[in-house]
Tab-separated table of C-alpha atoms and ligand atoms in Angstrom:
chain	number	residue	atom	x	y	z
A	1	UNK	CA	-51.428	-79.001	-3.596
A	2	UNK	CA	-54.552	-77.569	-4.805
A	3	UNK	CA	-56.883	-77.029	-7.678
A	4	UNK	CA	-56.447	-73.841	-9.724
A	5	UNK	CA	-59.074	-72.487	-11.921
A	6	UNK	CA	-58.973	-69.389	-14.249
A	7	UNK	CA	-62.302	-68.146	-15.610
A	8	UNK	CA	-62.236	-65.960	-18.668
A	9	UNK	CA	-59.204	-63.977	-17.654
A	10	UNK	CA	-58.617	-60.717	-19.599
A	11	UNK	CA	-55.568	-58.524	-18.905
A	12	UNK	CA	-54.868	-55.411	-20.866
A	13	UNK	CA	-51.991	-53.051	-20.522
A	14	UNK	CA	-53.149	-49.823	-22.277
A	15	UNK	CA	-53.805	-50.887	-25.925
A	16	UNK	CA	-52.077	-54.409	-25.554
A	17	UNK	CA	-54.297	-57.283	-24.413
A	18	UNK	CA	-51.791	-59.429	-22.729
A	19	UNK	CA	-54.181	-62.258	-21.780
A	20	UNK	CA	-57.416	-62.586	-23.785
A	21	UNK	CA	-60.024	-64.679	-22.080
A	22	UNK	CA	-57.983	-67.635	-20.618
A	23	UNK	CA	-60.103	-70.292	-18.880
A	24	UNK	CA	-58.347	-73.347	-17.629
A	25	UNK	CA	-58.589	-75.816	-14.681
A	26	UNK	CA	-55.435	-77.458	-13.220
A	27	UNK	CA	-56.257	-80.532	-11.132
A	28	UNK	CA	-54.743	-81.301	-7.686
A	29	UNK	CA	-51.240	-82.426	-8.021
A	30	UNK	CA	-51.204	-81.847	-11.854
A	31	UNK	CA	-48.218	-80.716	-13.738
A	32	UNK	CA	-49.401	-78.169	-16.211
A	33	UNK	CA	-47.404	-76.458	-18.792
A	34	UNK	CA	-48.160	-73.253	-20.725
A	35	UNK	CA	-46.571	-73.139	-24.117
A	36	UNK	CA	-46.569	-70.280	-26.501
A	37	UNK	CA	-44.395	-67.689	-28.483
A	38	UNK	CA	-42.615	-64.789	-26.817
A	39	UNK	CA	-45.117	-62.179	-25.743
A	40	UNK	CA	-48.140	-64.398	-25.799
A	41	UNK	CA	-48.846	-63.735	-22.164
A	42	UNK	CA	-47.380	-66.753	-20.271
A	43	UNK	CA	-45.761	-64.514	-17.636
A	44	UNK	CA	-48.681	-62.432	-17.151
A	45	UNK	CA	-51.073	-65.391	-16.530
A	46	UNK	CA	-48.620	-66.563	-13.950
A	47	UNK	CA	-48.497	-63.190	-12.410
A	48	UNK	CA	-52.298	-63.108	-12.242
A	49	UNK	CA	-52.410	-66.301	-10.547
A	50	UNK	CA	-49.736	-65.247	-8.000
A	51	UNK	CA	-51.604	-61.969	-7.278
A	52	UNK	CA	-49.061	-59.624	-8.756
A	53	UNK	CA	-51.479	-58.453	-11.295
A	54	UNK	CA	-55.183	-58.072	-11.092
A	55	UNK	CA	-57.170	-59.188	-14.170
A	56	UNK	CA	-59.456	-56.699	-15.886
A	57	UNK	CA	-62.062	-59.483	-16.258
A	58	UNK	CA	-62.479	-62.864	-14.923
A	59	UNK	CA	-61.981	-64.861	-11.891
A	60	UNK	CA	-59.011	-66.780	-10.200
A	61	UNK	CA	-60.023	-69.647	-7.915
A	62	UNK	CA	-57.647	-71.626	-5.704
A	63	UNK	CA	-59.311	-74.706	-4.217
A	64	UNK	CA	-62.797	-73.388	-5.114
A	65	UNK	CA	-62.144	-70.147	-3.201
A	66	UNK	CA	-62.274	-66.894	-5.228
A	67	UNK	CA	-58.908	-65.198	-4.605
A	68	UNK	CA	-59.152	-62.712	-7.504
A	69	UNK	CA	-58.612	-59.804	-5.185
A	70	UNK	CA	-56.544	-61.415	-2.467
A	71	UNK	CA	-53.041	-60.242	-1.857
A	72	UNK	CA	-50.151	-62.400	-3.002
A	73	UNK	CA	-48.961	-63.216	0.473
A	74	UNK	CA	-52.320	-64.675	1.459
A	75	UNK	CA	-52.605	-66.977	-1.670
A	76	UNK	CA	-49.949	-69.462	-0.475
A	77	UNK	CA	-48.317	-69.710	-3.859
A	78	UNK	CA	-44.630	-70.015	-4.618
A	79	UNK	CA	-43.122	-68.547	-7.754
A	80	UNK	CA	-39.836	-68.792	-9.784
A	81	UNK	CA	-39.453	-65.541	-11.901
A	82	UNK	CA	-38.292	-65.536	-15.377
A	83	UNK	CA	-35.284	-63.194	-14.376
A	84	UNK	CA	-34.937	-64.973	-10.866
A	85	UNK	CA	-35.441	-62.013	-8.865
A	86	UNK	CA	-32.923	-63.066	-6.192
A	87	UNK	CA	-32.259	-60.936	-3.181
A	88	UNK	CA	-28.942	-59.482	-4.164
A	89	UNK	CA	-27.794	-58.609	-0.412
A	90	UNK	CA	-28.336	-62.064	0.920
A	91	UNK	CA	-26.353	-65.272	0.621
A	92	UNK	CA	-27.743	-68.081	-1.276
A	93	UNK	CA	-28.561	-69.716	1.983
A	94	UNK	CA	-30.570	-66.867	3.199
A	95	UNK	CA	-32.248	-66.388	-0.084
A	96	UNK	CA	-33.612	-69.967	-0.004
A	97	UNK	CA	-34.463	-69.697	3.655
A	98	UNK	CA	-36.219	-66.227	3.271
A	99	UNK	CA	-39.934	-67.620	2.645
A	100	UNK	CA	-39.447	-69.970	5.582
A	101	UNK	CA	-37.882	-67.344	7.854
A	102	UNK	CA	-40.441	-64.559	7.053
A	103	UNK	CA	-43.267	-66.915	8.200
A	104	UNK	CA	-41.422	-68.941	10.769
A	105	UNK	CA	-43.987	-68.300	13.531
A	106	UNK	CA	-46.954	-69.047	11.295
A	107	UNK	CA	-45.489	-72.173	10.014
A	108	UNK	CA	-44.369	-73.226	13.234
A	109	UNK	CA	-40.720	-74.024	12.248
A	110	UNK	CA	-37.621	-73.930	14.245
A	111	UNK	CA	-34.429	-72.686	12.864
A	112	UNK	CA	-32.876	-76.115	12.668
A	113	UNK	CA	-35.906	-77.403	10.816
A	114	UNK	CA	-35.486	-74.556	8.286
A	115	UNK	CA	-31.805	-75.409	7.978
A	116	UNK	CA	-32.761	-79.104	7.209
A	117	UNK	CA	-35.146	-78.051	4.579
A	118	UNK	CA	-32.784	-75.731	2.900
A	119	UNK	CA	-30.137	-78.313	2.755
A	120	UNK	CA	-32.439	-80.733	1.345
A	121	UNK	CA	-33.390	-78.649	-1.659
A	122	UNK	CA	-29.790	-77.346	-1.992
A	123	UNK	CA	-28.575	-80.919	-2.224
A	124	UNK	CA	-31.240	-81.870	-4.774
A	125	UNK	CA	-30.337	-78.945	-6.978
A	126	UNK	CA	-26.626	-79.427	-6.432
A	127	UNK	CA	-26.022	-75.920	-5.038
A	128	UNK	CA	-24.912	-77.004	-1.620
A	129	UNK	CA	-21.415	-75.668	-2.359
A	130	UNK	CA	-22.713	-72.271	-3.165
A	131	UNK	CA	-24.694	-71.461	-0.039
A	132	UNK	CA	-22.538	-68.809	1.382
A	133	UNK	CA	-22.124	-66.895	-1.746
A	134	UNK	CA	-24.050	-63.905	-3.051
A	135	UNK	CA	-26.168	-63.994	-6.124
A	136	UNK	CA	-23.786	-61.758	-8.012
A	137	UNK	CA	-21.095	-64.234	-7.726
A	138	UNK	CA	-23.124	-67.000	-9.465
A	139	UNK	CA	-23.582	-67.886	-13.056
A	140	UNK	CA	-26.871	-67.562	-14.875
A	141	UNK	CA	-27.714	-71.240	-14.571
A	142	UNK	CA	-26.805	-71.278	-10.714
A	143	UNK	CA	-28.902	-68.318	-10.091
A	144	UNK	CA	-31.810	-70.001	-11.680
A	145	UNK	CA	-31.263	-73.078	-9.421
A	146	UNK	CA	-31.330	-70.790	-6.437
A	147	UNK	CA	-34.537	-69.207	-7.633
A	148	UNK	CA	-35.946	-72.714	-8.073
A	149	UNK	CA	-34.763	-73.800	-4.662
A	150	UNK	CA	-36.373	-70.800	-3.025
A	151	UNK	CA	-39.634	-71.997	-4.424
A	152	UNK	CA	-39.192	-75.654	-3.838
A	153	UNK	CA	-38.309	-75.168	-0.118
A	154	UNK	CA	-41.930	-74.158	0.478
A	155	UNK	CA	-44.912	-76.465	0.720
A	156	UNK	CA	-47.427	-74.090	-1.054
A	157	UNK	CA	-50.657	-74.871	-2.556
A	158	UNK	CA	-49.413	-73.882	-6.083
A	159	UNK	CA	-45.900	-73.779	-7.518
A	160	UNK	CA	-45.611	-71.261	-10.477
A	161	UNK	CA	-42.546	-71.484	-12.631
A	162	UNK	CA	-41.744	-69.189	-15.355
A	163	UNK	CA	-39.322	-70.974	-17.698
A	164	UNK	CA	-37.553	-72.428	-14.851
A	165	UNK	CA	-35.311	-74.820	-16.830
A	166	UNK	CA	-34.175	-72.544	-19.714
A	167	UNK	CA	-30.670	-72.233	-18.380
A	168	UNK	CA	-30.203	-75.693	-16.580
A	169	UNK	CA	-27.791	-78.124	-18.295
A	170	UNK	CA	-29.219	-81.302	-19.538
A	171	UNK	CA	-27.316	-83.238	-16.933
A	172	UNK	CA	-29.115	-81.476	-14.217
A	173	UNK	CA	-32.478	-81.741	-15.969
A	174	UNK	CA	-32.011	-85.441	-16.154
A	175	UNK	CA	-31.553	-85.607	-12.485
A	176	UNK	CA	-34.467	-83.238	-11.751
A	177	UNK	CA	-36.773	-85.549	-13.669
A	178	UNK	CA	-35.721	-88.784	-11.964
B	1	UNK	CA	11.953	-51.969	-23.108
B	2	UNK	CA	8.297	-51.163	-23.602
B	3	UNK	CA	7.876	-48.112	-25.553
B	4	UNK	CA	5.493	-45.626	-24.238
B	5	UNK	CA	3.393	-43.632	-26.712
B	6	UNK	CA	3.898	-39.922	-26.562
B	7	UNK	CA	0.075	-39.253	-26.002
B	8	UNK	CA	-0.004	-41.453	-23.121
B	9	UNK	CA	3.064	-40.093	-21.586
B	10	UNK	CA	1.787	-36.505	-22.091
B	11	UNK	CA	-1.584	-37.275	-20.455
B	12	UNK	CA	0.156	-38.979	-17.519
B	13	UNK	CA	2.431	-36.017	-16.997
B	14	UNK	CA	-0.617	-33.668	-17.072
B	15	UNK	CA	-2.604	-35.801	-14.741
B	16	UNK	CA	0.343	-35.920	-12.222
B	17	UNK	CA	0.830	-32.208	-12.646
B	18	UNK	CA	-2.923	-31.584	-11.925
B	19	UNK	CA	-2.616	-33.883	-8.882
B	20	UNK	CA	0.315	-32.069	-7.482
B	21	UNK	CA	-1.290	-28.573	-8.027
B	22	UNK	CA	-4.450	-29.883	-6.406
B	23	UNK	CA	-2.679	-31.342	-3.309
B	24	UNK	CA	-0.281	-28.600	-2.916
B	25	UNK	CA	-2.342	-26.379	-0.387
B	26	UNK	CA	-3.062	-29.509	1.625
B	27	UNK	CA	0.654	-30.483	1.773
B	28	UNK	CA	1.459	-26.907	2.652
B	29	UNK	CA	-1.206	-27.198	5.492
B	30	UNK	CA	0.404	-30.343	6.749
B	31	UNK	CA	3.879	-28.926	6.668
B	32	UNK	CA	2.792	-25.832	8.561
B	33	UNK	CA	1.033	-27.836	11.171
B	34	UNK	CA	3.958	-30.040	11.961
B	35	UNK	CA	6.529	-27.374	12.295
B	36	UNK	CA	7.216	-24.692	14.793
B	37	UNK	CA	5.656	-21.377	13.379
B	38	UNK	CA	8.806	-19.163	13.681
B	39	UNK	CA	10.685	-21.682	11.482
B	40	UNK	CA	7.866	-21.692	8.849
B	41	UNK	CA	7.822	-17.953	9.012
B	42	UNK	CA	11.483	-17.539	8.347
B	43	UNK	CA	12.172	-20.333	5.841
B	44	UNK	CA	8.789	-21.017	4.359
B	45	UNK	CA	7.114	-24.382	4.508
B	46	UNK	CA	8.616	-25.559	1.399
B	47	UNK	CA	12.142	-25.562	2.530
B	48	UNK	CA	12.734	-28.996	4.072
B	49	UNK	CA	16.446	-28.583	4.766
B	50	UNK	CA	16.920	-28.500	8.568
B	51	UNK	CA	13.295	-28.754	9.322
B	52	UNK	CA	12.077	-29.577	12.849
B	53	UNK	CA	8.915	-31.643	13.159
B	54	UNK	CA	6.860	-31.283	16.272
B	55	UNK	CA	3.280	-32.166	17.395
B	56	UNK	CA	3.120	-29.005	19.636
B	57	UNK	CA	0.575	-27.317	17.332
B	58	UNK	CA	-1.670	-30.387	17.504
B	59	UNK	CA	-1.511	-30.577	21.307
B	60	UNK	CA	-2.179	-26.962	21.862
B	61	UNK	CA	-5.096	-26.946	19.428
B	62	UNK	CA	-6.715	-29.977	20.982
B	63	UNK	CA	-6.559	-28.928	24.430
B	64	UNK	CA	-5.954	-25.073	24.807
B	65	UNK	CA	-8.810	-24.047	27.062
B	66	UNK	CA	-9.316	-20.811	24.958
B	67	UNK	CA	-10.259	-22.665	21.866
B	68	UNK	CA	-10.203	-26.409	22.518
B	69	UNK	CA	-10.710	-28.489	19.467
B	70	UNK	CA	-11.846	-31.335	21.688
B	71	UNK	CA	-14.882	-29.418	22.828
B	72	UNK	CA	-15.676	-28.627	19.151
B	73	UNK	CA	-15.168	-32.266	18.289
B	74	UNK	CA	-17.753	-33.500	20.844
B	75	UNK	CA	-20.271	-30.701	19.760
B	76	UNK	CA	-19.837	-31.628	16.168
B	77	UNK	CA	-20.396	-35.375	16.828
B	78	UNK	CA	-23.510	-34.535	18.841
B	79	UNK	CA	-24.816	-32.392	15.965
B	80	UNK	CA	-23.587	-34.558	12.898
B	81	UNK	CA	-24.597	-37.973	13.979
B	82	UNK	CA	-28.295	-37.480	14.339
B	83	UNK	CA	-28.378	-35.043	11.589
B	84	UNK	CA	-27.263	-37.928	9.405
B	85	UNK	CA	-29.128	-40.866	10.765
B	86	UNK	CA	-32.588	-39.177	11.214
B	87	UNK	CA	-33.033	-37.529	7.706
B	88	UNK	CA	-31.926	-40.808	6.112
B	89	UNK	CA	-34.394	-42.888	8.060
B	90	UNK	CA	-37.322	-40.493	7.303
B	91	UNK	CA	-36.270	-39.726	3.733
B	92	UNK	CA	-35.984	-43.343	2.938
B	93	UNK	CA	-39.682	-43.999	3.855
B	94	UNK	CA	-40.670	-40.986	1.906
B	95	UNK	CA	-38.547	-41.873	-1.151
B	96	UNK	CA	-39.983	-45.441	-1.059
B	97	UNK	CA	-43.428	-43.972	-1.020
B	98	UNK	CA	-42.544	-41.642	-4.033
B	99	UNK	CA	-41.099	-44.468	-5.883
B	100	UNK	CA	-43.675	-47.192	-5.476
B	101	UNK	CA	-47.036	-45.995	-4.375
B	102	UNK	CA	-49.562	-43.526	-6.058
B	103	UNK	CA	-51.215	-41.217	-3.773
B	104	UNK	CA	-53.021	-37.743	-4.220
B	105	UNK	CA	-50.833	-34.703	-5.050
B	106	UNK	CA	-47.777	-37.013	-5.430
B	107	UNK	CA	-46.437	-34.942	-8.323
B	108	UNK	CA	-46.903	-31.575	-6.636
B	109	UNK	CA	-45.284	-32.790	-3.507
B	110	UNK	CA	-42.350	-33.951	-5.553
B	111	UNK	CA	-42.092	-30.660	-7.364
B	112	UNK	CA	-42.123	-28.932	-4.008
B	113	UNK	CA	-39.106	-31.020	-3.032
B	114	UNK	CA	-37.290	-30.110	-6.031
B	115	UNK	CA	-37.936	-26.427	-5.278
B	116	UNK	CA	-36.822	-26.741	-1.775
B	117	UNK	CA	-33.520	-28.356	-3.099
B	118	UNK	CA	-32.912	-25.533	-5.320
B	119	UNK	CA	-33.137	-22.879	-2.612
B	120	UNK	CA	-29.885	-21.460	-1.277
B	121	UNK	CA	-29.378	-21.707	2.447
B	122	UNK	CA	-28.794	-17.963	2.994
B	123	UNK	CA	-32.454	-17.399	1.911
B	124	UNK	CA	-33.858	-19.478	4.698
B	125	UNK	CA	-31.633	-18.311	7.429
B	126	UNK	CA	-33.658	-15.330	8.864
B	127	UNK	CA	-37.030	-17.225	9.098
B	128	UNK	CA	-35.209	-20.055	10.523
B	129	UNK	CA	-33.584	-17.850	13.233
B	130	UNK	CA	-36.999	-16.406	14.309
B	131	UNK	CA	-38.398	-20.128	14.237
B	132	UNK	CA	-35.676	-21.387	16.417
B	133	UNK	CA	-36.100	-18.535	18.777
B	134	UNK	CA	-39.808	-19.091	19.183
B	135	UNK	CA	-39.114	-22.834	19.844
B	136	UNK	CA	-36.363	-21.901	22.289
B	137	UNK	CA	-33.783	-23.765	20.291
B	138	UNK	CA	-31.574	-20.974	19.551
B	139	UNK	CA	-28.072	-21.472	20.612
B	140	UNK	CA	-28.912	-25.152	21.260
B	141	UNK	CA	-27.266	-28.166	19.567
B	142	UNK	CA	-30.850	-29.631	19.266
B	143	UNK	CA	-31.807	-26.682	17.182
B	144	UNK	CA	-29.054	-27.072	14.793
B	145	UNK	CA	-29.725	-30.806	14.352
B	146	UNK	CA	-33.327	-29.948	13.591
B	147	UNK	CA	-32.226	-27.576	10.850
B	148	UNK	CA	-29.573	-29.929	9.433
B	149	UNK	CA	-32.066	-32.806	9.368
B	150	UNK	CA	-34.739	-30.851	7.676
B	151	UNK	CA	-32.366	-29.430	5.184
B	152	UNK	CA	-31.036	-32.933	4.271
B	153	UNK	CA	-34.509	-34.386	3.867
B	154	UNK	CA	-35.191	-32.872	0.450
B	155	UNK	CA	-31.995	-33.953	-1.344
B	156	UNK	CA	-31.813	-37.421	0.405
B	157	UNK	CA	-35.489	-38.110	-0.567
B	158	UNK	CA	-34.703	-37.124	-4.280
B	159	UNK	CA	-31.452	-39.192	-4.435
B	160	UNK	CA	-32.943	-42.271	-2.786
B	161	UNK	CA	-36.253	-42.195	-4.903
B	162	UNK	CA	-33.933	-42.190	-8.004
B	163	UNK	CA	-32.094	-45.194	-6.527
B	164	UNK	CA	-35.224	-47.093	-5.426
B	165	UNK	CA	-36.663	-46.501	-9.125
B	166	UNK	CA	-33.633	-48.409	-10.421
B	167	UNK	CA	-34.050	-51.527	-8.137
B	168	UNK	CA	-35.756	-54.327	-9.892
B	169	UNK	CA	-39.333	-54.620	-8.933
B	170	UNK	CA	-39.260	-58.481	-9.218
B	171	UNK	CA	-37.222	-58.649	-6.114
B	172	UNK	CA	-40.009	-57.097	-3.980
B	173	UNK	CA	-42.639	-59.089	-5.872
B	174	UNK	CA	-40.681	-62.321	-5.059
B	175	UNK	CA	-40.757	-61.271	-1.494
B	176	UNK	CA	-44.522	-60.453	-1.587
B	177	UNK	CA	-45.096	-63.774	-3.047
B	178	UNK	CA	-43.018	-65.427	-0.266
B	179	UNK	CA	-45.322	-63.826	2.123
B	180	UNK	CA	-43.675	-60.653	3.360
B	181	UNK	CA	-45.827	-57.506	4.170
B	182	UNK	CA	-44.973	-53.975	3.056
B	183	UNK	CA	-42.957	-52.967	5.979
B	184	UNK	CA	-41.048	-56.350	5.892
B	185	UNK	CA	-40.223	-55.799	2.305
B	186	UNK	CA	-39.123	-52.350	3.027
B	187	UNK	CA	-36.904	-53.240	5.977
B	188	UNK	CA	-35.521	-56.596	4.876
B	189	UNK	CA	-35.222	-56.259	1.082
B	190	UNK	CA	-35.369	-52.732	-0.041
B	191	UNK	CA	-33.126	-51.122	2.667
B	192	UNK	CA	-30.442	-53.761	2.739
B	193	UNK	CA	-30.336	-53.963	-1.062
B	194	UNK	CA	-29.740	-50.114	-1.101
B	195	UNK	CA	-27.013	-50.176	1.375
B	196	UNK	CA	-24.438	-48.826	-1.215
B	197	UNK	CA	-26.626	-45.935	-1.924
B	198	UNK	CA	-27.410	-45.395	1.835
B	199	UNK	CA	-23.604	-45.265	2.537
B	200	UNK	CA	-23.053	-42.686	-0.255
B	201	UNK	CA	-25.890	-40.677	1.276
B	202	UNK	CA	-24.566	-41.066	4.683
B	203	UNK	CA	-21.103	-39.963	3.656
B	204	UNK	CA	-22.279	-36.884	1.866
B	205	UNK	CA	-24.647	-35.651	4.438
B	206	UNK	CA	-22.160	-36.370	7.288
B	207	UNK	CA	-19.478	-34.444	5.489
B	208	UNK	CA	-21.899	-31.640	4.584
B	209	UNK	CA	-23.174	-31.167	8.236
B	210	UNK	CA	-19.642	-31.658	9.698
B	211	UNK	CA	-18.026	-28.936	7.405
B	212	UNK	CA	-21.063	-26.558	7.925
B	213	UNK	CA	-19.952	-23.126	9.101
B	214	UNK	CA	-22.922	-20.856	7.977
B	215	UNK	CA	-25.728	-22.433	9.893
B	216	UNK	CA	-23.605	-23.001	12.998
B	217	UNK	CA	-22.366	-19.472	12.972
B	218	UNK	CA	-26.046	-18.222	12.705
B	219	UNK	CA	-27.563	-20.504	15.213
B	220	UNK	CA	-25.010	-21.096	17.794
B	221	UNK	CA	-24.052	-18.223	20.094
B	222	UNK	CA	-22.150	-19.356	23.132
B	223	UNK	CA	-18.549	-20.550	22.703
B	224	UNK	CA	-19.176	-23.542	24.621
B	225	UNK	CA	-21.672	-24.734	22.013
B	226	UNK	CA	-19.264	-24.165	19.321
B	227	UNK	CA	-18.831	-27.005	16.662
B	228	UNK	CA	-15.367	-27.577	15.378
B	229	UNK	CA	-15.624	-25.367	12.232
B	230	UNK	CA	-16.631	-22.492	14.524
B	231	UNK	CA	-13.917	-23.453	17.116
B	232	UNK	CA	-11.256	-23.368	14.413
B	233	UNK	CA	-12.468	-19.810	13.585
B	234	UNK	CA	-11.890	-18.715	16.966
B	235	UNK	CA	-8.223	-19.746	16.858
B	236	UNK	CA	-7.488	-16.875	14.755
B	237	UNK	CA	-6.777	-14.112	17.339
B	238	UNK	CA	-7.694	-10.461	16.873
B	239	UNK	CA	-4.048	-9.317	16.739
B	240	UNK	CA	-2.037	-12.354	16.403
B	241	UNK	CA	-2.468	-14.961	13.844
B	242	UNK	CA	-0.698	-18.459	14.597
B	243	UNK	CA	-0.860	-20.308	11.308
B	244	UNK	CA	0.765	-23.360	12.783
B	245	UNK	CA	-2.127	-23.567	15.312
B	246	UNK	CA	-4.652	-22.828	12.667
B	247	UNK	CA	-3.387	-25.376	10.424
B	248	UNK	CA	-3.478	-27.971	13.081
B	249	UNK	CA	-6.894	-27.077	13.882
B	250	UNK	CA	-7.970	-27.374	10.299
B	251	UNK	CA	-6.530	-30.621	9.944
B	252	UNK	CA	-8.448	-31.791	13.110
B	253	UNK	CA	-11.683	-30.548	11.503
B	254	UNK	CA	-11.254	-32.314	7.969
B	255	UNK	CA	-9.762	-35.528	9.709
B	256	UNK	CA	-13.288	-37.067	10.400
B	257	UNK	CA	-14.824	-36.578	6.923
B	258	UNK	CA	-11.513	-37.892	5.313
B	259	UNK	CA	-11.536	-40.981	7.596
B	260	UNK	CA	-15.122	-41.463	6.867
B	261	UNK	CA	-14.514	-41.472	3.109
B	262	UNK	CA	-11.472	-43.604	3.434
B	263	UNK	CA	-13.498	-46.142	5.425
B	264	UNK	CA	-16.472	-46.162	3.237
B	265	UNK	CA	-14.650	-46.300	-0.073
B	266	UNK	CA	-13.732	-49.934	0.437
B	267	UNK	CA	-17.216	-50.501	1.281
B	268	UNK	CA	-18.619	-49.052	-1.856
B	269	UNK	CA	-16.426	-51.123	-3.975
B	270	UNK	CA	-17.393	-54.355	-2.050
B	271	UNK	CA	-21.121	-53.267	-2.271
B	272	UNK	CA	-20.944	-52.735	-5.942
B	273	UNK	CA	-19.343	-56.216	-6.731
B	274	UNK	CA	-21.459	-58.173	-4.223
B	275	UNK	CA	-24.752	-56.422	-4.802
B	276	UNK	CA	-25.437	-56.319	-8.521
B	277	UNK	CA	-26.924	-59.587	-9.591
B	278	UNK	CA	-26.366	-60.436	-13.152
B	279	UNK	CA	-29.585	-60.958	-15.103
C	301	LIG	N1	-46.298	-54.101	-17.373
C	301	LIG	C1	-46.516	-54.165	-18.657
C	301	LIG	N2	-46.946	-53.099	-19.422
C	301	LIG	C2	-47.255	-53.067	-20.536
C	301	LIG	N3	-47.387	-54.172	-21.350
C	301	LIG	C3	-46.855	-55.320	-20.881
C	301	LIG	C4	-46.642	-55.514	-19.434
C	301	LIG	N4	-46.342	-56.689	-19.231
C	301	LIG	C5	-46.439	-57.491	-20.252
C	301	LIG	N5	-46.894	-56.597	-21.350
C	301	LIG	C6	-47.143	-57.114	-22.674
C	301	LIG	O1	-48.072	-58.142	-22.522
C	301	LIG	C7	-47.831	-59.099	-23.514
C	301	LIG	C8	-47.565	-60.528	-22.872
C	301	LIG	O2	-46.398	-60.500	-22.073
C	301	LIG	P1	-45.767	-61.533	-21.157
C	301	LIG	O3	-44.646	-61.120	-20.557
C	301	LIG	O4	-46.962	-62.363	-20.402
C	301	LIG	O5	-45.289	-62.591	-22.358
C	301	LIG	P2	-44.683	-64.023	-22.167
C	301	LIG	O6	-45.621	-65.071	-22.858
C	301	LIG	O7	-44.270	-64.323	-20.826
C	301	LIG	O8	-43.238	-63.953	-23.118
C	301	LIG	P3	-41.866	-64.404	-23.078
C	301	LIG	O9	-41.935	-65.831	-23.414
C	301	LIG	O10	-41.136	-63.612	-23.892
C	301	LIG	O11	-41.425	-64.249	-21.584
C	301	LIG	C9	-46.607	-58.562	-24.265
C	301	LIG	O12	-47.059	-58.137	-25.452
C	301	LIG	C10	-46.050	-57.592	-23.412
C	301	LIG	O13	-45.264	-56.637	-24.084
C	302	LIG	MG1	-42.361	-64.480	-19.810
């Protein structure tokens, strides 16, 4: 985990100012929630932290390092997308394992260690029965849990979650909190 | 008893009528190919009473040294397989670039592509002939492969660009955040997620190249280089026309694309169900 700092972030899409001078500091290990009406710029702010959008003004710092112009893959950030963005051609298992497989060498993980970690999050999110299905064969809530699992399986500096619980039933929410 | 509405009945009858009319020439072809020619000549292929069925025509067509379909098959495969794979690989890269990146002259390049697509083959044949001659690729299967591959590039790029445009960007962005580089995203996410589209492109390009007669006729000269479509052409003797033989040859020639479609059709359906993620 790490410290995330936004300094005066401004992002415009043509005439629309999606993010207007946001500054914030999220402490190490802190659980921080952005609340706001639809269209106020929550997703855009997360995308800027992830490196998927570059701000027109301002700076993004992770652990004191200026990453404003760093590529997403070099930021060590995990993200759950609002529309899940699962890989449609891969099974649930391969979806969850993807972030570990793609950097297996760098992370120094063996296949069995990856399997262990995938099973661990799958159990936590109660999707262990779905591992061999494709995303197209899942309900909305199940897809969302797979997207969540794909982020939780990593040990990144920052977890970004764009409305990660909107589709989860209350029962599961309870078990996530405990 | 369930009552059938007249409109439904009528449209069913019309649909079946059209299907039969559509399939009739093919049925005729099969009948002629399966029966001794003398019998077909006297009775007509539609008279089934007392018909004899034989595979003689197929055996003869396949292995007669004068016009062996076997030789043509091998040449056709040598030409068609690389002419399907190579342009798809190259065009997929180009299409991805057109779909996702911005670079100088992008729009002009894309318009050029459209212009190339709208050109009739006949217009290019003379320059191509001399080009191949210069390259010493005339009357060589390699030359024909080159021509078919380049010809396929334009429409495959266009087709795949449209498909890539329809893929959700978030999928690639998720991979980017997960640590994948550009090439990994292309090879491990975009290409596999596009398999149904790639299968359609492969089927169309394969069929097109396999069934091509015109380019093969122009650029292949020696009979030992003939592809199967040309080979079938040679079965038509100068004075004597054996329709049975010719029919068998034609069926051989269309068998491969037919099997390909039959095989891939299942795959399309599976692809469509398994691939599209609900939002
Ligand atoms: N790529 C884009 N091009 C143009 N405008 C955009 C783009 N992305 C976002 N916007 C605009 O920026 C504003 C903020 O969008 P954003 O998606 O960040 O909102 P949000 O807070 O996540 O909303 P929601 O709760 O509905 O998800 C909106 O007005 C949106 O229309
Ligand atoms: Mg949003």
